[in-house]
Amino acid sequence: MLPHVTVPSRQELADHLVATRIAGDVATPRENNRSHYGRLAAGDRHYWLGLELGDRWTDEEAVLAVMAERCGVVADPEFRSGQDTIDPELTISALERAARVLSKAVEDGQRVLFATGHPGGLLDVHRTLAAALRAAGCEVMAVPGGLSTEEGGVFQFCDVTMLERGATLWHTHSPAPMAAVLDALAAQDLPLPDLVVADHGWAGCAGQRGITAIGFADCNDPALFLAEAEGTVSVTVPLDDHVTDPRFYDPMTGYLLDAAGLNRPA
C-alpha cells in the first residue's frame, strides 16, 4: 500500500474527501458549472472532451440531471449561483467500480496507458496506479517519441503521458494529444491499449475510439459523465481535480488500490 498512508475505511475516506474539498462543498462554483453545461449543450466541442455527442445532449437541463445523478451537483435547475457540490458517496462508489476495471486488467494482463491533462493535481494519482499495475503484471505502455499537437509536445514522465510546452507540464482539456498517441501507435503497427486511465480529453478520446477508459472528472466537466451514462467511458470518478495540495489525493489512491487488490511497490 502507499507508504505512510493508512488505507481508510469508506466512512473515513468520505470524511477526508469532504475535509479536503475533493468532494462535498467544492471550489468550483455553480456559475462555472452551469456555464460549461450550457456550452456543451450548445455544441461547443471544447467541452465535449473528444467525444461525439451529436444532438443527444442539446438540453442543458438534461445535462444537469445526469450531473446531479452521477456527480452530485445540486439538482435544482433554478439554482444558478453559489456553492455547488460533489457527493463523496458517488466518488467512492465510482472508485469501487474503477477498482473492478483495474482488477480485470491485472487478471487479463492488459496493456494500460496512463495520461493526464491535470498534471498539477492528478499526476501522482496516475503515477502510483501505473506503478501498482506494472508490479501486478500489466504492461504499462510507452508512447511513441516525437509527437506533438498545436498546444505542445506529447511526452511521458513517470509512465504518465502529458502535454509539455516551454519546459512546463501543461493543463489541457484537448483530445488532440491522445489522438496523436493512438494515431502514432496505429501508424507504426503497434498494439493499442486495452485500458486507458486518464482525465479530460485524454479519456474522452480513448473512450470515443472504443478503448475501455477510466476517467477522473470535475463537476464542471460534464462530458465524461455523459459518456459513462451512454457507455462510451467505463467509469467516471467525480472529484475536484486540482485541490490545494496533491497529497490530499493519497488516501483516495490508497483506497482505490486496496479495493482493486493491488499494493504499491516500495
mmCIF file of N, CA, C and O in Angstrom, residues 152-227:
data_model
loop_
_atom_site.group_PDB
_atom_site.id
_atom_site.type_symbol
_atom_site.label_atom_id
_atom_site.label_comp_id
_atom_site.label_asym_id
_atom_site.label_seq_id
_atom_site.Cartn_x
_atom_site.Cartn_y
_atom_site.Cartn_z
ATOM 1 N N GLY A 152 1.437 21.766 -27.946
ATOM 2 C CA GLY A 152 2.766 21.449 -27.442
ATOM 3 C C GLY A 152 3.144 20.006 -27.725
ATOM 4 O O GLY A 152 2.476 19.301 -28.488
ATOM 5 N N GLY A 153 4.230 19.561 -27.094
ATOM 6 C CA GLY A 153 4.708 18.206 -27.295
ATOM 7 C C GLY A 153 4.021 17.217 -26.378
ATOM 8 O O GLY A 153 3.530 17.575 -25.302
ATOM 9 N N VAL A 154 4.001 15.969 -26.827
ATOM 10 C CA VAL A 154 3.394 14.887 -26.048
ATOM 11 C C VAL A 154 4.519 14.017 -25.510
ATOM 12 O O VAL A 154 5.270 13.412 -26.286
ATOM 13 N N PHE A 155 4.646 13.988 -24.198
ATOM 14 C CA PHE A 155 5.744 13.279 -23.548
ATOM 15 C C PHE A 155 5.225 12.406 -22.423
ATOM 16 O O PHE A 155 4.099 12.574 -21.956
ATOM 17 N N GLN A 156 6.104 11.507 -21.984
ATOM 18 C CA GLN A 156 5.771 10.600 -20.896
ATOM 19 C C GLN A 156 6.768 10.804 -19.758
ATOM 20 O O GLN A 156 7.975 10.780 -19.971
ATOM 21 N N PHE A 157 6.243 11.038 -18.567
ATOM 22 C CA PHE A 157 7.048 11.155 -17.363
ATOM 23 C C PHE A 157 6.453 10.229 -16.309
ATOM 24 O O PHE A 157 5.238 10.235 -16.091
ATOM 25 N N CYS A 158 7.294 9.432 -15.677
ATOM 26 C CA CYS A 158 6.817 8.526 -14.619
ATOM 27 C C CYS A 158 5.668 7.662 -15.121
ATOM 28 O O CYS A 158 4.687 7.419 -14.405
ATOM 29 N N ASP A 159 5.766 7.218 -16.376
ATOM 30 C CA ASP A 159 4.773 6.345 -17.004
ATOM 31 C C ASP A 159 3.447 7.036 -17.307
ATOM 32 O O ASP A 159 2.480 6.379 -17.679
ATOM 33 N N VAL A 160 3.378 8.352 -17.171
ATOM 34 C CA VAL A 160 2.139 9.090 -17.413
ATOM 35 C C VAL A 160 2.359 10.035 -18.598
ATOM 36 O O VAL A 160 3.323 10.795 -18.631
ATOM 37 N N THR A 161 1.472 9.986 -19.567
ATOM 38 C CA THR A 161 1.579 10.815 -20.765
ATOM 39 C C THR A 161 0.922 12.160 -20.513
ATOM 40 O O THR A 161 -0.187 12.238 -19.970
ATOM 41 N N MET A 162 1.625 13.225 -20.908
ATOM 42 C CA MET A 162 1.160 14.587 -20.658
ATOM 43 C C MET A 162 1.555 15.499 -21.807
ATOM 44 O O MET A 162 2.342 15.120 -22.665
ATOM 45 N N LEU A 163 1.012 16.698 -21.771
ATOM 46 C CA LEU A 163 1.379 17.733 -22.719
ATOM 47 C C LEU A 163 2.445 18.614 -22.084
ATOM 48 O O LEU A 163 2.331 19.003 -20.915
ATOM 49 N N GLU A 164 3.494 18.928 -22.875
ATOM 50 C CA GLU A 164 4.590 19.759 -22.384
ATOM 51 C C GLU A 164 4.788 20.936 -23.330
ATOM 52 O O GLU A 164 4.733 20.781 -24.547
ATOM 53 N N ARG A 165 4.972 22.102 -22.737
ATOM 54 C CA ARG A 165 5.227 23.293 -23.541
ATOM 55 C C ARG A 165 6.115 24.250 -22.743
ATOM 56 O O ARG A 165 5.828 24.527 -21.581
ATOM 57 N N GLY A 166 7.180 24.699 -23.372
ATOM 58 C CA GLY A 166 8.055 25.642 -22.706
ATOM 59 C C GLY A 166 8.658 25.100 -21.433
ATOM 60 O O GLY A 166 8.755 25.814 -20.438
ATOM 61 N N ALA A 167 9.051 23.833 -21.459
ATOM 62 C CA ALA A 167 9.641 23.163 -20.297
ATOM 63 C C ALA A 167 8.678 23.071 -19.119
ATOM 64 O O ALA A 167 9.091 22.933 -17.968
ATOM 65 N N THR A 168 7.378 23.112 -19.410
ATOM 66 C CA THR A 168 6.352 23.061 -18.374
ATOM 67 C C THR A 168 5.305 22.021 -18.741
ATOM 68 O O THR A 168 4.867 21.953 -19.894
ATOM 69 N N LEU A 169 4.908 21.206 -17.781
ATOM 70 C CA LEU A 169 3.798 20.286 -17.988
ATOM 71 C C LEU A 169 2.510 21.101 -18.036
ATOM 72 O O LEU A 169 2.270 21.961 -17.191
ATOM 73 N N TRP A 170 1.669 20.793 -19.030
ATOM 74 C CA TRP A 170 0.600 21.709 -19.390
ATOM 75 C C TRP A 170 -0.783 21.153 -19.061
ATOM 76 O O TRP A 170 -1.086 19.997 -19.344
ATOM 77 N N HIS A 171 -1.623 22.008 -18.503
ATOM 78 C CA HIS A 171 -3.032 21.685 -18.285
ATOM 79 C C HIS A 171 -3.768 21.757 -19.618
ATOM 80 O O HIS A 171 -3.669 22.759 -20.324
ATOM 81 N N THR A 172 -4.470 20.703 -19.977
ATOM 82 C CA THR A 172 -5.199 20.713 -21.244
ATOM 83 C C THR A 172 -6.477 19.898 -21.140
ATOM 84 O O THR A 172 -6.527 18.871 -20.455
ATOM 85 N N HIS A 173 -7.504 20.384 -21.811
ATOM 86 C CA HIS A 173 -8.753 19.626 -21.967
ATOM 87 C C HIS A 173 -8.811 18.936 -23.329
ATOM 88 O O HIS A 173 -9.730 18.168 -23.593
ATOM 89 N N SER A 174 -7.853 19.197 -24.180
ATOM 90 C CA SER A 174 -7.912 18.780 -25.577
ATOM 91 C C SER A 174 -7.785 17.264 -25.742
ATOM 92 O O SER A 174 -6.975 16.626 -25.069
ATOM 93 N N PRO A 175 -8.532 16.691 -26.688
ATOM 94 C CA PRO A 175 -8.349 15.290 -27.050
ATOM 95 C C PRO A 175 -7.200 15.075 -28.024
ATOM 96 O O PRO A 175 -6.817 13.934 -28.285
ATOM 97 N N ALA A 176 -6.637 16.165 -28.565
ATOM 98 C CA ALA A 176 -5.622 16.029 -29.612
ATOM 99 C C ALA A 176 -4.388 15.244 -29.168
ATOM 100 O O ALA A 176 -3.858 14.443 -29.956
ATOM 101 N N PRO A 177 -3.877 15.414 -27.945
ATOM 102 C CA PRO A 177 -2.705 14.625 -27.551
ATOM 103 C C PRO A 177 -2.976 13.119 -27.541
ATOM 104 O O PRO A 177 -2.135 12.338 -28.004
ATOM 105 N N MET A 178 -4.142 12.711 -27.055
ATOM 106 C CA MET A 178 -4.454 11.277 -27.076
ATOM 107 C C MET A 178 -4.650 10.792 -28.502
ATOM 108 O O MET A 178 -4.212 9.687 -28.865
ATOM 109 N N ALA A 179 -5.267 11.603 -29.336
ATOM 110 C CA ALA A 179 -5.422 11.227 -30.739
ATOM 111 C C ALA A 179 -4.058 11.043 -31.389
ATOM 112 O O ALA A 179 -3.851 10.100 -32.180
ATOM 113 N N ALA A 180 -3.104 11.922 -31.065
ATOM 114 C CA ALA A 180 -1.760 11.799 -31.624
ATOM 115 C C ALA A 180 -1.109 10.494 -31.201
ATOM 116 O O ALA A 180 -0.446 9.812 -32.001
ATOM 117 N N VAL A 181 -1.296 10.121 -29.940
ATOM 118 C CA VAL A 181 -0.716 8.867 -29.436
ATOM 119 C C VAL A 181 -1.336 7.674 -30.149
ATOM 120 O O VAL A 181 -0.624 6.789 -30.661
ATOM 121 N N LEU A 182 -2.651 7.616 -30.199
ATOM 122 C CA LEU A 182 -3.326 6.455 -30.790
ATOM 123 C C LEU A 182 -3.052 6.361 -32.290
ATOM 124 O O LEU A 182 -2.858 5.264 -32.826
ATOM 125 N N ASP A 183 -3.019 7.505 -32.957
ATOM 126 C CA ASP A 183 -2.724 7.501 -34.391
ATOM 127 C C ASP A 183 -1.293 7.021 -34.651
ATOM 128 O O ASP A 183 -1.038 6.275 -35.608
ATOM 129 N N ALA A 184 -0.358 7.441 -33.797
ATOM 130 C CA ALA A 184 1.035 7.029 -33.976
ATOM 131 C C ALA A 184 1.203 5.541 -33.724
ATOM 132 O O ALA A 184 1.943 4.860 -34.452
ATOM 133 N N LEU A 185 0.533 5.022 -32.724
ATOM 134 C CA LEU A 185 0.603 3.575 -32.469
ATOM 135 C C LEU A 185 0.081 2.807 -33.679
ATOM 136 O O LEU A 185 0.698 1.830 -34.132
ATOM 137 N N ALA A 186 -1.052 3.237 -34.215
ATOM 138 C CA ALA A 186 -1.629 2.555 -35.374
ATOM 139 C C ALA A 186 -0.719 2.669 -36.591
ATOM 140 O O ALA A 186 -0.529 1.692 -37.335
ATOM 141 N N ALA A 187 -0.139 3.852 -36.811
ATOM 142 C CA ALA A 187 0.724 4.063 -37.967
ATOM 143 C C ALA A 187 1.973 3.196 -37.920
ATOM 144 O O ALA A 187 2.518 2.809 -38.951
ATOM 145 N N GLN A 188 2.440 2.887 -36.707
ATOM 146 C CA GLN A 188 3.631 2.066 -36.536
ATOM 147 C C GLN A 188 3.307 0.589 -36.323
ATOM 148 O O GLN A 188 4.177 -0.201 -35.970
ATOM 149 N N ASP A 189 2.038 0.220 -36.556
ATOM 150 C CA ASP A 189 1.572 -1.163 -36.380
ATOM 151 C C ASP A 189 1.867 -1.676 -34.973
ATOM 152 O O ASP A 189 2.186 -2.859 -34.773
ATOM 153 N N LEU A 190 1.743 -0.790 -33.992
ATOM 154 C CA LEU A 190 1.910 -1.162 -32.594
ATOM 155 C C LEU A 190 0.537 -1.380 -31.969
ATOM 156 O O LEU A 190 -0.448 -0.755 -32.374
ATOM 157 N N PRO A 191 0.444 -2.251 -30.988
ATOM 158 C CA PRO A 191 -0.863 -2.513 -30.384
ATOM 159 C C PRO A 191 -1.391 -1.299 -29.636
ATOM 160 O O PRO A 191 -0.620 -0.529 -29.043
ATOM 161 N N LEU A 192 -2.697 -1.136 -29.662
ATOM 162 C CA LEU A 192 -3.361 -0.095 -28.898
ATOM 163 C C LEU A 192 -3.541 -0.551 -27.452
ATOM 164 O O LEU A 192 -3.499 -1.753 -27.157
ATOM 165 N N PRO A 193 -3.769 0.368 -26.539
ATOM 166 C CA PRO A 193 -4.025 -0.044 -25.160
ATOM 167 C C PRO A 193 -5.349 -0.779 -25.029
ATOM 168 O O PRO A 193 -6.298 -0.511 -25.768
ATOM 169 N N ASP A 194 -5.378 -1.693 -24.081
ATOM 170 C CA ASP A 194 -6.649 -2.327 -23.708
ATOM 171 C C ASP A 194 -7.436 -1.425 -22.772
ATOM 172 O O ASP A 194 -8.673 -1.479 -22.744
ATOM 173 N N LEU A 195 -6.718 -0.640 -21.987
ATOM 174 C CA LEU A 195 -7.331 0.223 -20.975
ATOM 175 C C LEU A 195 -6.579 1.544 -20.936
ATOM 176 O O LEU A 195 -5.344 1.558 -20.974
ATOM 177 N N VAL A 196 -7.321 2.628 -20.850
ATOM 178 C CA VAL A 196 -6.749 3.947 -20.618
ATOM 179 C C VAL A 196 -7.272 4.468 -19.286
ATOM 180 O O VAL A 196 -8.484 4.423 -19.025
ATOM 181 N N VAL A 197 -6.358 4.951 -18.453
ATOM 182 C CA VAL A 197 -6.720 5.610 -17.199
ATOM 183 C C VAL A 197 -6.269 7.057 -17.340
ATOM 184 O O VAL A 197 -5.072 7.320 -17.493
ATOM 185 N N ALA A 198 -7.221 7.987 -17.329
ATOM 186 C CA ALA A 198 -6.885 9.351 -17.721
ATOM 187 C C ALA A 198 -7.918 10.333 -17.183
ATOM 188 O O ALA A 198 -8.662 10.042 -16.236
ATOM 189 N N ASP A 199 -7.981 11.489 -17.817
ATOM 190 C CA ASP A 199 -8.946 12.533 -17.483
ATOM 191 C C ASP A 199 -9.095 13.421 -18.717
ATOM 192 O O ASP A 199 -8.419 13.225 -19.730
ATOM 193 N N HIS A 200 -10.019 14.375 -18.619
ATOM 194 C CA HIS A 200 -10.226 15.353 -19.692
ATOM 195 C C HIS A 200 -10.313 14.689 -21.073
ATOM 196 O O HIS A 200 -10.874 13.600 -21.228
ATOM 197 N N GLY A 201 -9.765 15.366 -22.090
ATOM 198 C CA GLY A 201 -9.848 14.842 -23.449
ATOM 199 C C GLY A 201 -9.059 13.576 -23.680
ATOM 200 O O GLY A 201 -9.327 12.836 -24.630
ATOM 201 N N TRP A 202 -8.063 13.306 -22.837
ATOM 202 C CA TRP A 202 -7.328 12.039 -22.945
ATOM 203 C C TRP A 202 -8.291 10.862 -22.774
ATOM 204 O O TRP A 202 -8.238 9.895 -23.544
ATOM 205 N N ALA A 203 -9.141 10.932 -21.764
ATOM 206 C CA ALA A 203 -10.095 9.847 -21.516
ATOM 207 C C ALA A 203 -11.210 9.856 -22.542
ATOM 208 O O ALA A 203 -11.642 8.802 -23.022
ATOM 209 N N GLY A 204 -11.706 11.056 -22.884
ATOM 210 C CA GLY A 204 -12.796 11.132 -23.840
ATOM 211 C C GLY A 204 -12.422 10.586 -25.204
ATOM 212 O O GLY A 204 -13.187 9.841 -25.823
ATOM 213 N N CYS A 205 -11.244 10.940 -25.683
ATOM 214 C CA CYS A 205 -10.786 10.453 -26.983
ATOM 215 C C CYS A 205 -10.647 8.939 -26.980
ATOM 216 O O CYS A 205 -11.065 8.262 -27.929
ATOM 217 N N ALA A 206 -10.068 8.396 -25.913
ATOM 218 C CA ALA A 206 -9.897 6.940 -25.837
ATOM 219 C C ALA A 206 -11.240 6.233 -25.840
ATOM 220 O O ALA A 206 -11.442 5.246 -26.568
ATOM 221 N N GLY A 207 -12.164 6.712 -25.026
ATOM 222 C CA GLY A 207 -13.476 6.088 -24.987
ATOM 223 C C GLY A 207 -14.191 6.186 -26.315
ATOM 224 O O GLY A 207 -14.834 5.224 -26.760
ATOM 225 N N GLN A 208 -14.091 7.322 -26.991
ATOM 226 C CA GLN A 208 -14.742 7.503 -28.280
ATOM 227 C C GLN A 208 -14.209 6.527 -29.314
ATOM 228 O O GLN A 208 -14.930 6.088 -30.206
ATOM 229 N N ARG A 209 -12.940 6.153 -29.174
ATOM 230 C CA ARG A 209 -12.341 5.206 -30.120
ATOM 231 C C ARG A 209 -12.546 3.744 -29.714
ATOM 232 O O ARG A 209 -11.956 2.840 -30.299
ATOM 233 N N GLY A 210 -13.361 3.524 -28.713
ATOM 234 C CA GLY A 210 -13.727 2.164 -28.358
ATOM 235 C C GLY A 210 -12.808 1.482 -27.370
ATOM 236 O O GLY A 210 -12.916 0.271 -27.154
ATOM 237 N N ILE A 211 -11.915 2.241 -26.754
ATOM 238 C CA ILE A 211 -10.992 1.697 -25.757
ATOM 239 C C ILE A 211 -11.621 1.831 -24.388
ATOM 240 O O ILE A 211 -12.196 2.874 -24.054
ATOM 241 N N THR A 212 -11.541 0.790 -23.587
ATOM 242 C CA THR A 212 -12.035 0.871 -22.220
ATOM 243 C C THR A 212 -11.308 1.993 -21.495
ATOM 244 O O THR A 212 -10.083 2.073 -21.522
ATOM 245 N N ALA A 213 -12.068 2.884 -20.857
ATOM 246 C CA ALA A 213 -11.467 4.067 -20.246
ATOM 247 C C ALA A 213 -12.043 4.327 -18.869
ATOM 248 O O ALA A 213 -13.259 4.231 -18.658
ATOM 249 N N ILE A 214 -11.141 4.651 -17.944
ATOM 250 C CA ILE A 214 -11.499 5.211 -16.642
ATOM 251 C C ILE A 214 -11.116 6.678 -16.685
ATOM 252 O O ILE A 214 -9.986 7.022 -17.036
ATOM 253 N N GLY A 215 -12.043 7.559 -16.325
ATOM 254 C CA GLY A 215 -11.757 8.983 -16.323
ATOM 255 C C GLY A 215 -12.023 9.602 -14.968
ATOM 256 O O GLY A 215 -13.002 9.251 -14.298
ATOM 257 N N PHE A 216 -11.157 10.517 -14.556
ATOM 258 C CA PHE A 216 -11.405 11.356 -13.395
ATOM 259 C C PHE A 216 -11.950 12.686 -13.919
ATOM 260 O O PHE A 216 -11.403 13.239 -14.875
ATOM 261 N N ALA A 217 -13.009 13.227 -13.283
ATOM 262 C CA ALA A 217 -13.623 14.430 -13.835
ATOM 263 C C ALA A 217 -14.208 15.311 -12.742
ATOM 264 O O ALA A 217 -14.801 14.829 -11.777
ATOM 265 N N ASP A 218 -14.044 16.611 -12.940
ATOM 266 C CA ASP A 218 -14.591 17.617 -12.036
ATOM 267 C C ASP A 218 -16.054 17.878 -12.393
ATOM 268 O O ASP A 218 -16.543 17.473 -13.460
ATOM 269 N N CYS A 219 -16.735 18.603 -11.507
ATOM 270 C CA CYS A 219 -18.155 18.866 -11.706
ATOM 271 C C CYS A 219 -18.422 19.875 -12.813
ATOM 272 O O CYS A 219 -19.581 20.057 -13.205
ATOM 273 N N ASN A 220 -17.382 20.529 -13.345
ATOM 274 C CA ASN A 220 -17.575 21.436 -14.477
ATOM 275 C C ASN A 220 -17.151 20.807 -15.798
ATOM 276 O O ASN A 220 -17.036 21.493 -16.808
ATOM 277 N N ASP A 221 -16.908 19.487 -15.782
ATOM 278 C CA ASP A 221 -16.537 18.746 -16.994
ATOM 279 C C ASP A 221 -17.562 17.647 -17.242
ATOM 280 O O ASP A 221 -17.317 16.461 -16.985
ATOM 281 N N PRO A 222 -18.750 18.013 -17.734
ATOM 282 C CA PRO A 222 -19.842 17.042 -17.815
ATOM 283 C C PRO A 222 -19.669 15.954 -18.858
ATOM 284 O O PRO A 222 -20.302 14.891 -18.757
ATOM 285 N N ALA A 223 -18.829 16.162 -19.859
ATOM 286 C CA ALA A 223 -18.801 15.234 -20.996
ATOM 287 C C ALA A 223 -18.494 13.802 -20.578
ATOM 288 O O ALA A 223 -19.106 12.851 -21.088
ATOM 289 N N LEU A 224 -17.532 13.610 -19.671
ATOM 290 C CA LEU A 224 -17.182 12.245 -19.288
ATOM 291 C C LEU A 224 -18.305 11.559 -18.517
ATOM 292 O O LEU A 224 -18.458 10.338 -18.581
ATOM 293 N N PHE A 225 -19.104 12.331 -17.797
ATOM 294 C CA PHE A 225 -20.246 11.748 -17.095
ATOM 295 C C PHE A 225 -21.333 11.340 -18.088
ATOM 296 O O PHE A 225 -21.963 10.287 -17.939
ATOM 297 N N LEU A 226 -21.551 12.153 -19.102
ATOM 298 C CA LEU A 226 -22.491 11.784 -20.157
ATOM 299 C C LEU A 226 -21.999 10.533 -20.874
ATOM 300 O O LEU A 226 -22.794 9.646 -21.221
ATOM 301 N N ALA A 227 -20.680 10.467 -21.105
ATOM 302 C CA ALA A 227 -20.112 9.298 -21.787
ATOM 303 C C ALA A 227 -20.282 8.038 -20.952
ATOM 304 O O ALA A 227 -20.544 6.959 -21.502
#
